Amino acid sequence: MSDNKNNMGDQQPNNPMQPNRNPKGKRRFNLMWLYAILFIVLIGLQFFGKENAVTQEDIDQGRLVELLQSQEVSKIELINKEDAEIYLNERGLQKNFPEAQTVNGTTVRPNYTYRIGSLDRFEELVEKSQEGIENPVYISNVRRNNWMSDILSWIVPLLLLIVFWMVIMRSMGSGLGGGAGSIFNIGKSRAQLYDKNSSNVNVTFKDVAGLEEAKVEIMEVVDFLKNPEKYTKLGGKIPKGVLLVGPPGTGKTLLAKSVAGEANVPFFSLSGSDFVEMFVGVGASRVRDLFNNAKAKAPCIIFIDEIDAIGRARGKSAFTGGNDERESTLNQLLTEMDGFGTNSGVIVLAATNRADILDKALLRAGRFDRQIYVELPDIVGRKEIFEVHMRGLKLAADVDKEFLAKQTPGFSGADIANVCNEAALMAARKGKEEIDKQDFLDAVDRIIGGLEKKNKIISLEEKKVIAFHEAGHATTSWLLQYAHPLVKVTIVPRGNSLGAAWYLPEERQITTKEQMYHEMIATLGGRAAEQVVFGQISTGALSDLEKVTKQAFAMVTYYGLDDEIGNLSYYDSTGQQDYSLTKPYSEKTAETIDKQVSKIIEKAYQEAVSILTDHRDGLSQLANKLIEEEVIFGEDLERIFGKRPWGNSEDEKLKNAALKETENQAQKQLETETQNEPQNA
Ligand code: ADP
Ligand code: ZN
């Protein structure tokens, strides 16, 4: 049994659950033997019984007729309407079994057995063969119970079922690391326990970069646990639950782990999905068990990762059904959180990236009443995360963390950790002694766009189209005041894309209508360039169009930026309404929305065409350079079109960005072109 993996009992020799384990195992072992012996005995009895029942000779129809006609039969007993047992009379015995011992002229046991086919035919046969005989033998019906086979017929399947069930339970228990690998532990919690004598917690706040606000709040939790009197003295209540909310990879798990390292209290860690099992009631029982264990170890922390697996709003997905188990698990969790006193010293930390779908009951006071937002890191945070992850790396002198932080807007902590690792791998692949700046830049490119596909065959004709398309984006965005300035354009195919452009997003909190409009023009610049230069358009603009359509739709229906629709928003931040089935507006409004969306996009497209027609020369220069070199940077644009007149040159913009960089606006500003399927076969 490989059942020791996640069992917290292993790190805890004094766990109260522990002593039961061996006796339990032994008893089950004995029980199995008992079953086996019973089984063998029953089978044996069956054979033995059978042998007892049929010792007499089987005869066929001809012999039976013969016996009857020569009047050698004394009686025929029909057993259960299946077998006829034939007893001979004295004459018959003398002729066939001269040595047989007789009682009252017949033997005690029948002499022959005849297996009858059909009852009617058998009766007819006996009657016919004795036609004209004076004292014919009649058939007597006898019912005989074969209790052995009766019992076996239900015991054996039952036994098989039990054995089968035990095997399943056992393999399931051990497969999922469920306690001692037996069915008896399926309801036990699967939390992993870290405490001061376990060596697998070596994460502290030092390993968590950035996230200053989150750290301050979480530090308070640590403090509650270390000196509860400080707070209770004044009559304050210690919070029961803290919810960490943020996009994936931003370090929520890391933060929770570091609490364990800092607070020096036991730390139970598990994932929301650990509660979920195919058996009804298991989840709730695991919750109970978890809290019992935790209370025994108070003060301590329970960390539930991905709590949305159980904490999703109840009764929302009415169509799927089968959510009762999750609901009862959630109910149990709520009950437990209400159940323990505020000052019992158990604090529940939970992480999710979807706070919006959580059940409101979880978030109310007295449960997860504190929420800590863990956001994507800003430029300062990114620099610090680079520092943390570069600690163990051999770096060349030209690696500049600040520069790298600028190059990675919208990256999460996990992405940055990945960049560092990728860079090290790339340097190693090239046989370098140290990791240099270029490796890091390549790693960034690779993480955004996928691996370079150097040997993808692209005809010169196609390359030209791609180059003009990308140059169209670059030109329009350069010439529009509010579009994001370009950092780099490549037409090296990468991953699923044929070309890509990197922009430096101005990380802003609110976007004006004008800014959105300019961004849309720049996005449509690719297709517009194809139109202006070649007079025909291609499928290469799929992702551009998708992006623009979504943006225009959001402008009209969410942000209230359209004159016709007015200051209305059909956005639902509560997530309670399901708009996939019903729309919150009338058919007429729907028509207006469609009309306005296409009007906005059409206007933006015409604007892009007119900009590119006016700057046809610059566009061609840029595209040709792109065809030659495959990569162009902001400087090339500056040389061709001149400095951007509104003063935000790239440098200045970087400075501004660093100043007012704000977290949640950052997004990977990658623009990719979907492949043109037929030509890439
Ligand atoms: P989440 O739980 O939010 O999805 P994790 O905590 O699992 O994310 O983070 C994944 C990895 O990303 C961590 O193991 C760590 O290497 C890295 N990471 C994320 N955020 C940070 C950070 N703020 N500082 C250092 N490393 C980070
Ligand atoms: Zn494009």
XYZ file of C-alpha atoms and ligand atoms in Angstrom:
709
model
C 0.000 0.000 0.000
C 1.511 3.254 -1.018
C -0.502 5.214 1.414
C 1.983 7.310 3.271
C 2.384 10.178 0.907
C 0.068 12.856 2.080
C -0.829 11.464 5.364
C -0.145 14.065 7.926
C 0.072 11.331 10.500
C 3.514 10.570 9.192
C 4.960 13.821 10.304
C 3.098 13.555 13.514
C 3.902 10.525 15.578
C 1.581 11.737 18.324
C -1.412 12.144 16.133
C -4.427 10.761 17.935
C -5.557 9.038 14.764
C -2.424 7.057 14.649
C -2.739 4.265 17.217
C -5.876 2.906 15.618
C -4.217 2.272 12.390
C -2.524 -1.066 12.907
C -5.230 -2.919 14.798
C -7.691 -1.804 12.187
C -5.486 -3.144 9.450
C -5.044 -6.448 11.248
C -8.705 -6.976 11.782
C -9.421 -6.460 8.176
C -6.750 -8.954 7.304
C -8.381 -11.624 9.495
C -11.746 -10.875 8.076
C -10.450 -11.504 4.613
C -9.192 -14.936 5.648
C -12.506 -15.742 7.203
C -14.240 -14.949 3.978
C -11.815 -17.075 2.031
C -12.273 -20.094 4.311
C -16.026 -19.774 4.246
C -15.886 -19.618 0.512
C -13.774 -22.747 0.159
C -15.942 -24.682 2.608
C -19.078 -23.781 0.739
C -17.605 -24.797 -2.572
C -16.452 -28.096 -1.063
C -19.844 -28.812 0.425
C -21.402 -28.160 -2.888
C -19.313 -30.822 -4.615
C -19.729 -33.243 -1.748
C -23.478 -32.761 -1.741
C -23.705 -33.229 -5.448
C -21.824 -36.475 -5.273
C -24.194 -37.772 -2.626
C -27.190 -36.986 -4.687
C -26.160 -38.716 -7.875
C -24.528 -42.055 -7.373
C -26.875 -44.074 -9.383
C -26.422 -44.924 -13.014
C -27.878 -42.705 -15.705
C -29.933 -44.497 -18.261
C -31.376 -43.564 -21.609
C -34.889 -43.789 -22.956
C -34.465 -47.194 -24.576
C -33.276 -48.804 -21.381
C -36.137 -47.235 -19.438
C -38.703 -48.613 -21.860
C -37.022 -51.974 -21.660
C -37.164 -52.006 -17.866
C -40.811 -51.005 -17.825
C -41.859 -53.534 -20.430
C -40.158 -56.404 -18.664
C -41.827 -55.266 -15.410
C -38.635 -54.865 -13.462
C -39.516 -51.456 -11.950
C -41.078 -51.036 -8.541
C -41.463 -47.261 -8.454
C -40.560 -44.082 -10.293
C -40.005 -40.912 -8.333
C -39.987 -37.665 -10.198
C -37.654 -35.292 -8.354
C -38.480 -31.590 -8.724
C -39.952 -32.437 -12.144
C -36.435 -32.793 -13.489
C -35.009 -36.224 -12.777
C -36.791 -39.499 -12.563
C -35.338 -41.929 -10.026
C -36.073 -45.488 -10.790
C -36.242 -48.202 -8.140
C -36.163 -51.813 -9.302
C -38.315 -54.530 -7.893
C -36.988 -57.878 -6.717
C -36.980 -59.344 -10.164
C -35.146 -56.434 -11.623
C -32.616 -56.397 -8.821
C -31.839 -60.029 -9.177
C -31.286 -59.581 -12.850
C -29.211 -56.381 -12.700
C -27.743 -56.100 -9.197
C -27.659 -59.571 -7.771
C -25.516 -58.487 -4.788
C -27.649 -55.535 -3.793
C -28.962 -55.481 -0.246
C -32.664 -55.018 -0.117
C -35.217 -53.810 2.381
C -38.749 -54.994 1.750
C -37.809 -56.128 -1.711
C -36.276 -52.853 -2.954
C -33.069 -50.946 -2.351
C -33.025 -47.882 -0.095
C -31.537 -45.807 -2.803
C -32.690 -45.601 -6.393
C -30.951 -47.754 -8.924
C -31.214 -45.586 -12.003
C -31.691 -41.944 -12.848
C -33.334 -40.765 -15.988
C -33.133 -37.133 -16.935
C -36.436 -36.231 -18.445
C -36.819 -33.889 -21.342
C -40.363 -32.710 -21.088
C -42.769 -33.695 -18.385
C -45.647 -34.535 -20.718
C -43.582 -36.662 -22.987
C -42.129 -38.527 -20.033
C -45.570 -39.348 -18.613
C -46.698 -40.453 -22.030
C -43.637 -42.618 -22.428
C -44.153 -44.370 -19.075
C -47.810 -44.956 -19.853
C -47.245 -46.221 -23.395
C -44.437 -48.613 -22.521
C -46.687 -50.289 -19.951
C -49.712 -50.674 -22.212
C -51.486 -53.905 -21.494
C -49.488 -54.594 -18.374
C -51.595 -55.451 -15.353
C -50.029 -53.483 -12.548
C -48.429 -50.527 -14.172
C -45.966 -48.387 -12.277
C -47.100 -44.837 -11.686
C -44.995 -41.768 -11.350
C -44.857 -40.196 -7.931
C -43.851 -36.589 -7.649
C -41.310 -35.710 -5.012
C -40.065 -32.284 -4.030
C -36.548 -32.296 -2.738
C -34.751 -29.169 -1.543
C -31.129 -28.861 -2.434
C -30.430 -26.274 0.259
C -26.745 -26.257 -0.541
C -27.099 -24.996 -4.068
C -29.851 -22.631 -3.001
C -27.617 -20.973 -0.454
C -24.649 -20.950 -2.733
C -26.622 -19.329 -5.462
C -26.937 -16.171 -3.391
C -23.869 -16.400 -1.145
C -21.354 -16.636 -3.957
C -22.436 -13.533 -5.855
C -22.687 -11.669 -2.568
C -19.182 -12.681 -1.584
C -17.839 -11.742 -4.981
C -19.522 -8.370 -4.652
C -17.981 -7.735 -1.257
C -14.515 -8.691 -2.444
C -14.865 -6.540 -5.536
C -16.053 -3.598 -3.480
C -13.179 -3.890 -1.042
C -10.630 -4.030 -3.832
C -12.084 -0.889 -5.416
C -12.227 0.993 -2.164
C -8.707 0.035 -1.364
C -7.196 1.033 -4.664
C -9.134 4.265 -4.579
C -8.026 5.066 -1.084
C -4.366 4.518 -1.789
C -4.478 6.023 -5.270
C -5.593 9.345 -3.915
C -3.360 9.185 -0.909
C -6.376 8.803 1.293
C -5.036 8.220 4.750
C -4.158 4.650 5.563
C -5.329 3.608 2.150
C -8.532 2.067 3.336
C -12.170 2.841 3.051
C -12.190 3.798 6.675
C -10.207 6.909 5.884
C -12.067 8.187 2.874
C -13.790 10.828 4.943
C -10.563 12.064 6.498
C -9.164 15.359 5.354
C -6.269 15.258 2.959
C -4.615 18.379 4.265
C -0.886 18.426 4.322
C 0.483 19.590 7.600
C 3.548 21.759 7.845
C 4.849 22.646 11.243
C 8.070 23.681 12.836
C 9.612 20.238 12.886
C 8.822 19.520 9.266
C 11.532 20.650 6.944
C 9.492 21.285 3.815
C 8.578 24.856 4.611
C 11.467 27.038 3.684
C 9.567 29.907 2.128
C 9.575 33.192 4.001
C 8.601 36.739 3.139
C 12.046 37.182 1.642
C 11.017 34.942 -1.226
C 7.922 36.961 -1.981
C 8.791 40.025 -3.966
C 6.561 43.041 -4.340
C 3.035 42.620 -3.004
C 3.799 45.110 -0.279
C 0.202 45.805 0.697
C -0.688 42.157 0.727
C 2.328 41.447 2.896
C 1.334 44.074 5.412
C -2.119 42.580 5.724
C -0.938 39.039 5.902
C 1.692 40.054 8.426
C -1.178 41.145 10.606
C -2.567 37.645 10.449
C 0.788 36.306 11.508
C 0.745 38.753 14.355
C -2.740 37.707 15.471
C -1.501 34.207 15.790
C 1.695 35.088 17.562
C 0.284 37.523 20.111
C -3.466 37.135 20.250
C -3.604 38.937 23.621
C -2.470 42.146 22.003
C -5.759 42.259 20.112
C -8.138 40.474 22.457
C -6.998 42.629 25.369
C -8.783 45.546 23.803
C -11.849 43.476 23.081
C -11.051 43.034 19.420
C -11.960 39.893 17.568
C -9.468 38.050 15.483
C -10.690 37.445 11.924
C -11.589 33.891 11.071
C -10.906 33.872 7.397
C -8.791 35.753 4.890
C -9.375 35.442 1.190
C -6.512 36.020 -1.230
C -7.893 37.135 -4.556
C -5.916 37.647 -7.716
C -5.065 36.373 -11.174
C -3.209 33.086 -11.496
C 0.510 33.058 -10.908
C 0.623 36.198 -8.825
C 1.983 34.430 -5.786
C -1.055 33.640 -3.639
C 0.147 30.175 -2.764
C 3.610 31.518 -2.233
C 2.280 34.149 0.141
C 0.313 31.598 2.137
C 3.343 29.334 2.370
C 5.463 32.193 3.556
C 2.992 32.779 6.371
C 3.747 29.285 7.568
C 7.446 30.064 7.444
C 7.018 33.334 9.306
C 4.388 32.558 11.876
C 5.886 29.373 13.136
C 2.490 27.864 13.655
C 1.240 24.634 12.139
C -0.085 25.099 8.648
C -2.614 22.842 6.970
C -2.504 23.135 3.223
C -4.958 21.666 0.767
C -6.785 22.470 -2.418
C -10.509 22.993 -2.772
C -10.695 20.050 -5.100
C -9.370 17.766 -2.371
C -12.789 17.855 -0.802
C -14.475 16.666 -3.905
C -14.968 12.962 -4.273
C -17.399 10.812 -6.147
C -19.132 9.750 -2.961
C -21.858 11.787 -1.436
C -21.042 13.118 1.994
C -17.301 12.639 1.746
C -16.582 16.322 1.210
C -18.523 17.392 4.271
C -16.903 14.727 6.368
C -13.470 15.851 5.213
C -14.250 19.419 6.173
C -15.269 18.254 9.643
C -12.140 16.212 10.001
C -9.932 19.068 8.832
C -11.377 21.445 11.395
C -11.128 18.882 14.160
C -7.464 18.352 13.405
C -6.883 22.077 13.177
C -8.607 22.811 16.462
C -6.419 20.259 18.159
C -3.369 22.151 16.913
C -4.513 25.720 17.481
C -3.136 28.271 16.986
C -2.737 27.300 13.392
C -3.559 28.211 9.787
C -5.641 26.328 7.276
C -4.855 27.181 3.676
C -7.408 26.207 1.024
C -6.147 26.817 -2.487
C -8.617 27.171 -5.372
C -11.532 27.559 -3.024
C -13.841 28.192 -5.960
C -13.884 24.427 -6.486
C -16.277 24.227 -3.544
C -17.175 27.836 -2.871
C -18.993 28.555 -6.091
C -22.356 30.196 -5.634
C -24.919 27.590 -4.702
C -27.780 26.638 -6.924
C -26.647 28.647 -9.908
C -26.005 25.974 -12.448
C -29.429 24.463 -12.354
C -28.910 22.586 -15.595
C -25.956 20.477 -14.682
C -27.479 18.968 -11.558
C -25.354 16.777 -9.342
C -24.052 19.737 -7.400
C -25.548 18.586 -4.151
C -22.282 17.131 -2.983
C -20.443 20.402 -3.554
C -23.199 22.319 -1.873
C -23.184 20.160 1.204
C -19.410 20.492 1.371
C -19.753 24.247 1.216
C -22.491 24.222 3.827
C -20.293 22.193 6.113
C -17.445 24.652 5.616
C -19.721 27.548 6.502
C -21.009 25.713 9.545
C -17.512 24.969 10.729
C -16.400 28.540 10.254
C -19.372 29.759 12.251
C -18.856 27.053 14.781
C -15.464 27.842 16.126
C -15.063 30.763 18.438
C -13.440 33.887 17.110
C -10.527 33.525 19.436
C -9.896 29.845 19.060
C -6.735 30.574 17.088
C -7.617 28.888 13.818
C -7.384 31.194 10.811
C -8.507 30.050 7.406
C -6.620 31.434 4.404
C -8.132 30.747 1.033
C -7.029 31.618 -2.468
C -9.029 32.104 -5.632
C -8.738 33.929 -8.885
C -12.485 34.189 -9.229
C -13.873 36.040 -6.247
C -16.854 37.000 -8.367
C -18.245 33.490 -8.577
C -17.899 32.738 -4.887
C -21.007 32.255 -2.852
C -21.937 35.449 -1.112
C -22.391 33.542 2.113
C -18.661 32.821 2.172
C -17.802 36.478 2.026
C -20.025 37.764 4.742
C -18.664 38.968 8.049
C -17.497 36.250 10.381
C -16.271 34.051 7.589
C -13.872 35.306 4.950
C -14.429 38.856 6.032
C -11.005 40.023 4.938
C -10.011 40.047 1.333
C -6.495 40.690 0.196
C -6.066 41.560 -3.444
C -2.958 40.132 -4.995
C -2.528 41.955 -8.268
C -0.257 41.583 -11.232
C 3.039 43.193 -10.292
C 3.826 46.739 -11.410
C 7.178 47.719 -12.804
C 8.782 47.987 -9.369
C 7.293 44.676 -8.320
C 8.498 43.013 -11.486
C 12.012 44.231 -10.866
C 11.926 42.763 -7.377
C 10.553 39.481 -8.621
C 13.381 39.356 -11.163
C 15.779 39.912 -8.296
C 14.302 37.043 -6.299
C 14.459 34.638 -9.179
C 17.897 35.723 -10.378
C 19.430 34.913 -7.011
C 20.567 31.494 -8.013
C 21.545 32.336 -11.597
C 24.930 33.092 -13.111
C 24.394 36.436 -14.768
C 26.466 38.376 -17.275
C 27.248 41.999 -16.478
C 24.864 43.360 -19.108
C 21.716 42.012 -17.467
C 19.658 44.958 -16.346
C 16.701 44.085 -14.142
C 15.071 47.430 -14.591
C 15.203 47.122 -18.345
C 13.719 43.647 -18.157
C 10.958 44.860 -15.878
C 10.087 47.438 -18.528
C 9.967 44.797 -21.209
C 7.485 42.642 -19.357
C 4.293 44.599 -18.744
C 1.440 42.354 -17.735
C 3.660 39.485 -16.683
C 2.736 37.672 -13.494
C 5.236 36.468 -10.919
C 4.964 32.990 -12.340
C 5.676 34.324 -15.858
C 8.781 36.080 -14.606
C 9.978 32.974 -12.788
C 9.453 31.216 -16.089
C 11.431 33.866 -18.018
C 14.390 33.430 -15.682
C 14.314 29.699 -16.075
C 13.893 29.859 -19.856
C 16.825 32.283 -20.117
C 19.041 29.916 -18.167
C 18.019 27.035 -20.400
C 18.665 29.063 -23.542
C 22.112 30.094 -22.373
C 22.908 26.505 -21.506
C 21.738 25.323 -24.896
C 24.115 27.749 -26.561
C 26.934 26.555 -24.311
C 27.387 29.900 -22.604
C 29.101 30.381 -19.274
C 26.778 33.129 -18.161
C 23.235 34.197 -18.932
C 23.248 37.500 -20.806
C 20.704 40.122 -21.698
C 19.908 38.612 -25.066
C 18.955 35.310 -23.454
C 16.483 37.099 -21.255
C 15.001 39.006 -24.180
C 14.683 35.803 -26.179
C 13.020 34.168 -23.226
C 10.520 37.011 -22.976
C 9.739 36.751 -26.676
C 9.374 33.068 -26.405
C 7.008 33.237 -23.480
C 4.829 35.765 -25.239
C 4.844 34.299 -28.669
C 6.075 30.749 -28.513
C 9.150 29.263 -30.086
C 10.664 30.793 -33.213
C 9.993 28.733 -36.245
C 13.012 29.538 -38.355
C 12.400 26.890 -40.929
C 8.746 27.551 -41.572
C 8.588 28.048 -45.290
C 7.081 31.352 -46.248
C 7.112 32.485 -49.831
C 8.447 35.929 -50.674
C 4.970 36.967 -51.693
C 3.539 36.017 -48.317
C 6.404 37.589 -46.505
C 5.684 40.819 -48.266
C 2.039 40.744 -47.212
C 2.981 40.021 -43.620
C 5.598 42.777 -43.628
C 3.163 45.373 -44.941
C 0.524 44.218 -42.519
C 2.852 44.637 -39.534
C 4.235 47.886 -40.923
C 0.635 49.111 -41.161
C 0.129 48.516 -37.451
C 3.428 50.179 -36.623
C 2.791 53.224 -38.814
C -0.732 53.928 -37.623
C 0.135 53.497 -33.978
C 3.142 55.783 -34.389
C 1.125 58.509 -36.024
C -1.821 58.477 -33.652
C -1.519 60.459 -30.477
C -3.217 58.003 -28.111
C -2.177 54.689 -29.572
C 0.512 52.761 -27.752
C 3.943 53.386 -29.214
C 5.701 50.485 -30.748
C 8.608 48.703 -29.114
C 9.378 46.080 -31.665
C 7.938 44.331 -34.704
C 9.021 41.008 -36.071
C 7.929 38.907 -38.960
C 9.729 35.832 -37.684
C 7.084 33.170 -37.426
C 6.652 32.049 -33.891
C 4.300 29.553 -32.360
C 1.017 29.979 -34.116
C 1.651 33.465 -35.406
C 3.327 34.760 -38.518
C 4.314 38.137 -37.224
C 4.042 40.091 -34.038
C 4.284 43.605 -32.731
C 5.092 44.640 -29.184
C 3.700 47.841 -27.847
C 4.423 49.666 -24.698
C 1.094 50.051 -23.034
C 0.512 53.163 -21.097
C -0.616 51.583 -17.896
C -3.586 53.722 -17.170
C -6.609 53.379 -14.929
C -9.214 54.907 -17.157
C -9.309 55.107 -20.894
C -11.003 57.879 -22.798
C -13.189 57.346 -25.800
C -10.524 58.912 -27.984
C -7.821 56.576 -26.673
C -9.956 53.543 -27.382
C -10.721 54.797 -30.826
C -7.056 55.338 -31.646
C -6.175 51.878 -30.449
C -8.812 50.460 -32.742
C -7.415 52.366 -35.711
C -3.958 50.971 -34.996
C -5.359 47.461 -34.697
C -7.066 47.813 -38.049
C -3.873 49.300 -39.536
C -2.681 45.878 -40.625
C -5.639 45.100 -42.810
C -5.779 48.703 -44.052
C -2.154 48.463 -45.217
C -2.950 45.340 -47.211
C -5.857 47.185 -48.787
C -3.845 50.300 -49.596
C -0.782 48.517 -50.978
C -2.127 45.402 -52.643
C -5.742 46.365 -53.196
C -6.885 43.143 -51.601
C -7.277 41.851 -48.083
C -6.387 38.496 -46.526
C -7.390 36.205 -43.695
C -4.352 37.304 -41.739
C -6.305 39.859 -39.768
C -8.537 37.463 -37.876
C -7.230 38.197 -34.421
C -7.150 41.942 -35.184
C -10.786 41.870 -36.137
C -11.735 39.807 -33.138
C -10.020 42.248 -30.831
C -11.555 45.287 -32.473
C -15.026 43.811 -32.451
C -14.845 43.043 -28.773
C -13.535 46.497 -28.039
C -16.254 48.229 -30.029
C -18.897 46.064 -28.397
C -17.551 46.948 -24.966
C -17.561 50.644 -25.874
C -21.214 50.506 -26.804
C -22.686 48.092 -24.273
C -20.423 48.354 -21.234
C -18.739 51.714 -21.055
C -21.569 53.880 -22.314
C -19.312 55.553 -24.867
C -21.744 55.539 -27.746
C -24.001 58.510 -28.513
C -26.907 56.492 -29.797
C -27.101 54.021 -26.904
C -26.168 56.685 -24.416
C -24.996 56.362 -20.856
C -26.111 52.833 -20.312
C -24.136 49.817 -19.278
C -25.282 46.266 -19.627
C -22.318 45.006 -17.709
C -23.090 42.780 -14.741
C -20.340 42.853 -12.176
C -22.152 40.568 -9.783
C -22.024 37.673 -12.173
C -25.466 36.667 -10.950
C -27.256 37.154 -14.216
C -26.822 34.700 -16.970
C -26.977 36.732 -20.148
C -26.252 33.833 -22.416
C -29.932 33.021 -22.460
C -31.669 36.332 -22.046
C -30.442 39.751 -22.949
C -31.091 42.678 -20.675
C -32.209 44.821 -23.591
C -34.895 44.712 -26.228
C -34.572 43.450 -29.768
C -34.671 46.998 -31.011
C -31.756 47.991 -28.801
C -29.897 44.895 -29.965
C -30.259 46.115 -33.518
C -28.992 49.550 -32.578
C -26.023 47.999 -30.806
C -25.124 45.946 -33.861
C -25.446 49.012 -36.054
C -23.313 51.201 -33.784
C -20.609 48.556 -33.382
C -20.167 48.166 -37.098
C -20.315 51.940 -37.564
C -17.469 52.495 -35.092
C -15.327 49.819 -36.693
C -16.006 51.057 -40.195
C -15.075 54.594 -39.223
C -11.847 53.423 -37.605
C -10.975 51.378 -40.665
C -11.502 54.310 -43.017
C -9.335 56.437 -40.759
C -6.558 53.820 -40.885
C -6.801 53.661 -44.685
C -6.542 57.408 -44.981
C -3.527 57.636 -42.634
C -1.712 54.940 -44.579
C -2.589 56.467 -47.939
C -1.105 59.739 -46.733
C 2.064 58.030 -45.522
C 2.395 55.497 -48.270
C 6.135 56.176 -48.687
C 7.005 55.722 -45.063
C 4.942 52.552 -44.946
C 6.841 51.078 -47.882
C 10.217 51.986 -46.400
C 9.271 50.356 -43.148
C 7.933 47.225 -44.797
C 11.041 46.852 -46.932
C 13.270 47.171 -43.912
C 11.166 44.555 -42.214
C 11.523 42.186 -45.153
C 15.288 42.677 -45.080
C 15.906 42.471 -41.369
C 12.813 40.707 -40.044
C 12.898 42.825 -36.884
C 12.477 46.585 -36.463
C 12.434 48.737 -33.365
C 11.019 52.073 -32.285
C 14.159 53.869 -33.469
C 13.557 52.812 -37.077
C 10.127 54.363 -36.954
C 11.538 57.526 -35.498
C 14.019 57.766 -38.346
C 11.341 57.323 -40.975
C 8.463 59.317 -39.512
C 10.281 61.623 -37.144
C 9.748 61.992 -33.433
C 6.184 61.681 -32.224
C 5.016 65.292 -32.100
C 3.084 65.096 -28.831
C 6.222 64.669 -26.858
C 5.850 61.175 -25.598
C 8.837 59.658 -27.209
C 9.578 56.175 -26.118
C 11.975 57.231 -23.404
C 9.689 59.778 -21.940
C 6.833 57.380 -22.101
C 8.865 54.797 -20.243
C 9.521 57.314 -17.535
C 5.855 58.175 -17.333
C 4.932 54.559 -17.302
C 7.276 53.908 -14.435
C 5.725 56.730 -12.519
C 2.107 56.042 -12.966
C 2.240 52.412 -13.671
C -0.854 50.833 -12.383
C -1.486 47.217 -12.013
C -4.706 46.097 -13.482
C -4.520 47.883 -16.793
C -1.406 46.106 -17.836
C -2.018 43.477 -20.362
C 0.157 41.680 -22.726
C 0.031 43.931 -25.717
C 0.849 41.327 -28.160
C -0.684 41.442 -31.502
C -0.537 38.241 -33.399
C -1.722 37.206 -36.769
C -3.465 33.931 -37.111
C -2.126 31.625 -39.636
C -3.512 31.473 -43.040
C -4.447 27.836 -42.885
C -4.487 26.606 -46.484
C -1.112 28.080 -47.265
C 0.552 26.465 -44.305
C -0.228 22.886 -45.012
P -0.942 31.545 -7.522
O -1.168 30.692 -6.323
O -1.292 32.971 -7.292
O -1.557 31.034 -8.775
P 1.765 30.828 -7.052
O 1.895 31.345 -5.677
O 1.579 29.371 -7.196
O 0.607 31.580 -7.810
O 3.005 31.320 -7.882
C 3.663 30.508 -8.803
C 5.131 30.811 -8.827
O 5.373 32.107 -9.331
C 5.764 30.804 -7.467
O 6.179 29.518 -7.121
C 6.935 31.745 -7.642
O 8.047 31.084 -8.153
C 6.457 32.718 -8.678
N 5.982 33.967 -8.076
C 4.741 34.461 -8.168
N 4.633 35.636 -7.523
C 5.826 35.884 -6.982
C 6.347 36.953 -6.183
N 5.594 37.977 -5.815
N 7.621 36.877 -5.800
C 8.390 35.847 -6.180
N 7.966 34.819 -6.919
C 6.708 34.830 -7.345
Zn -2.485 42.473 -37.442
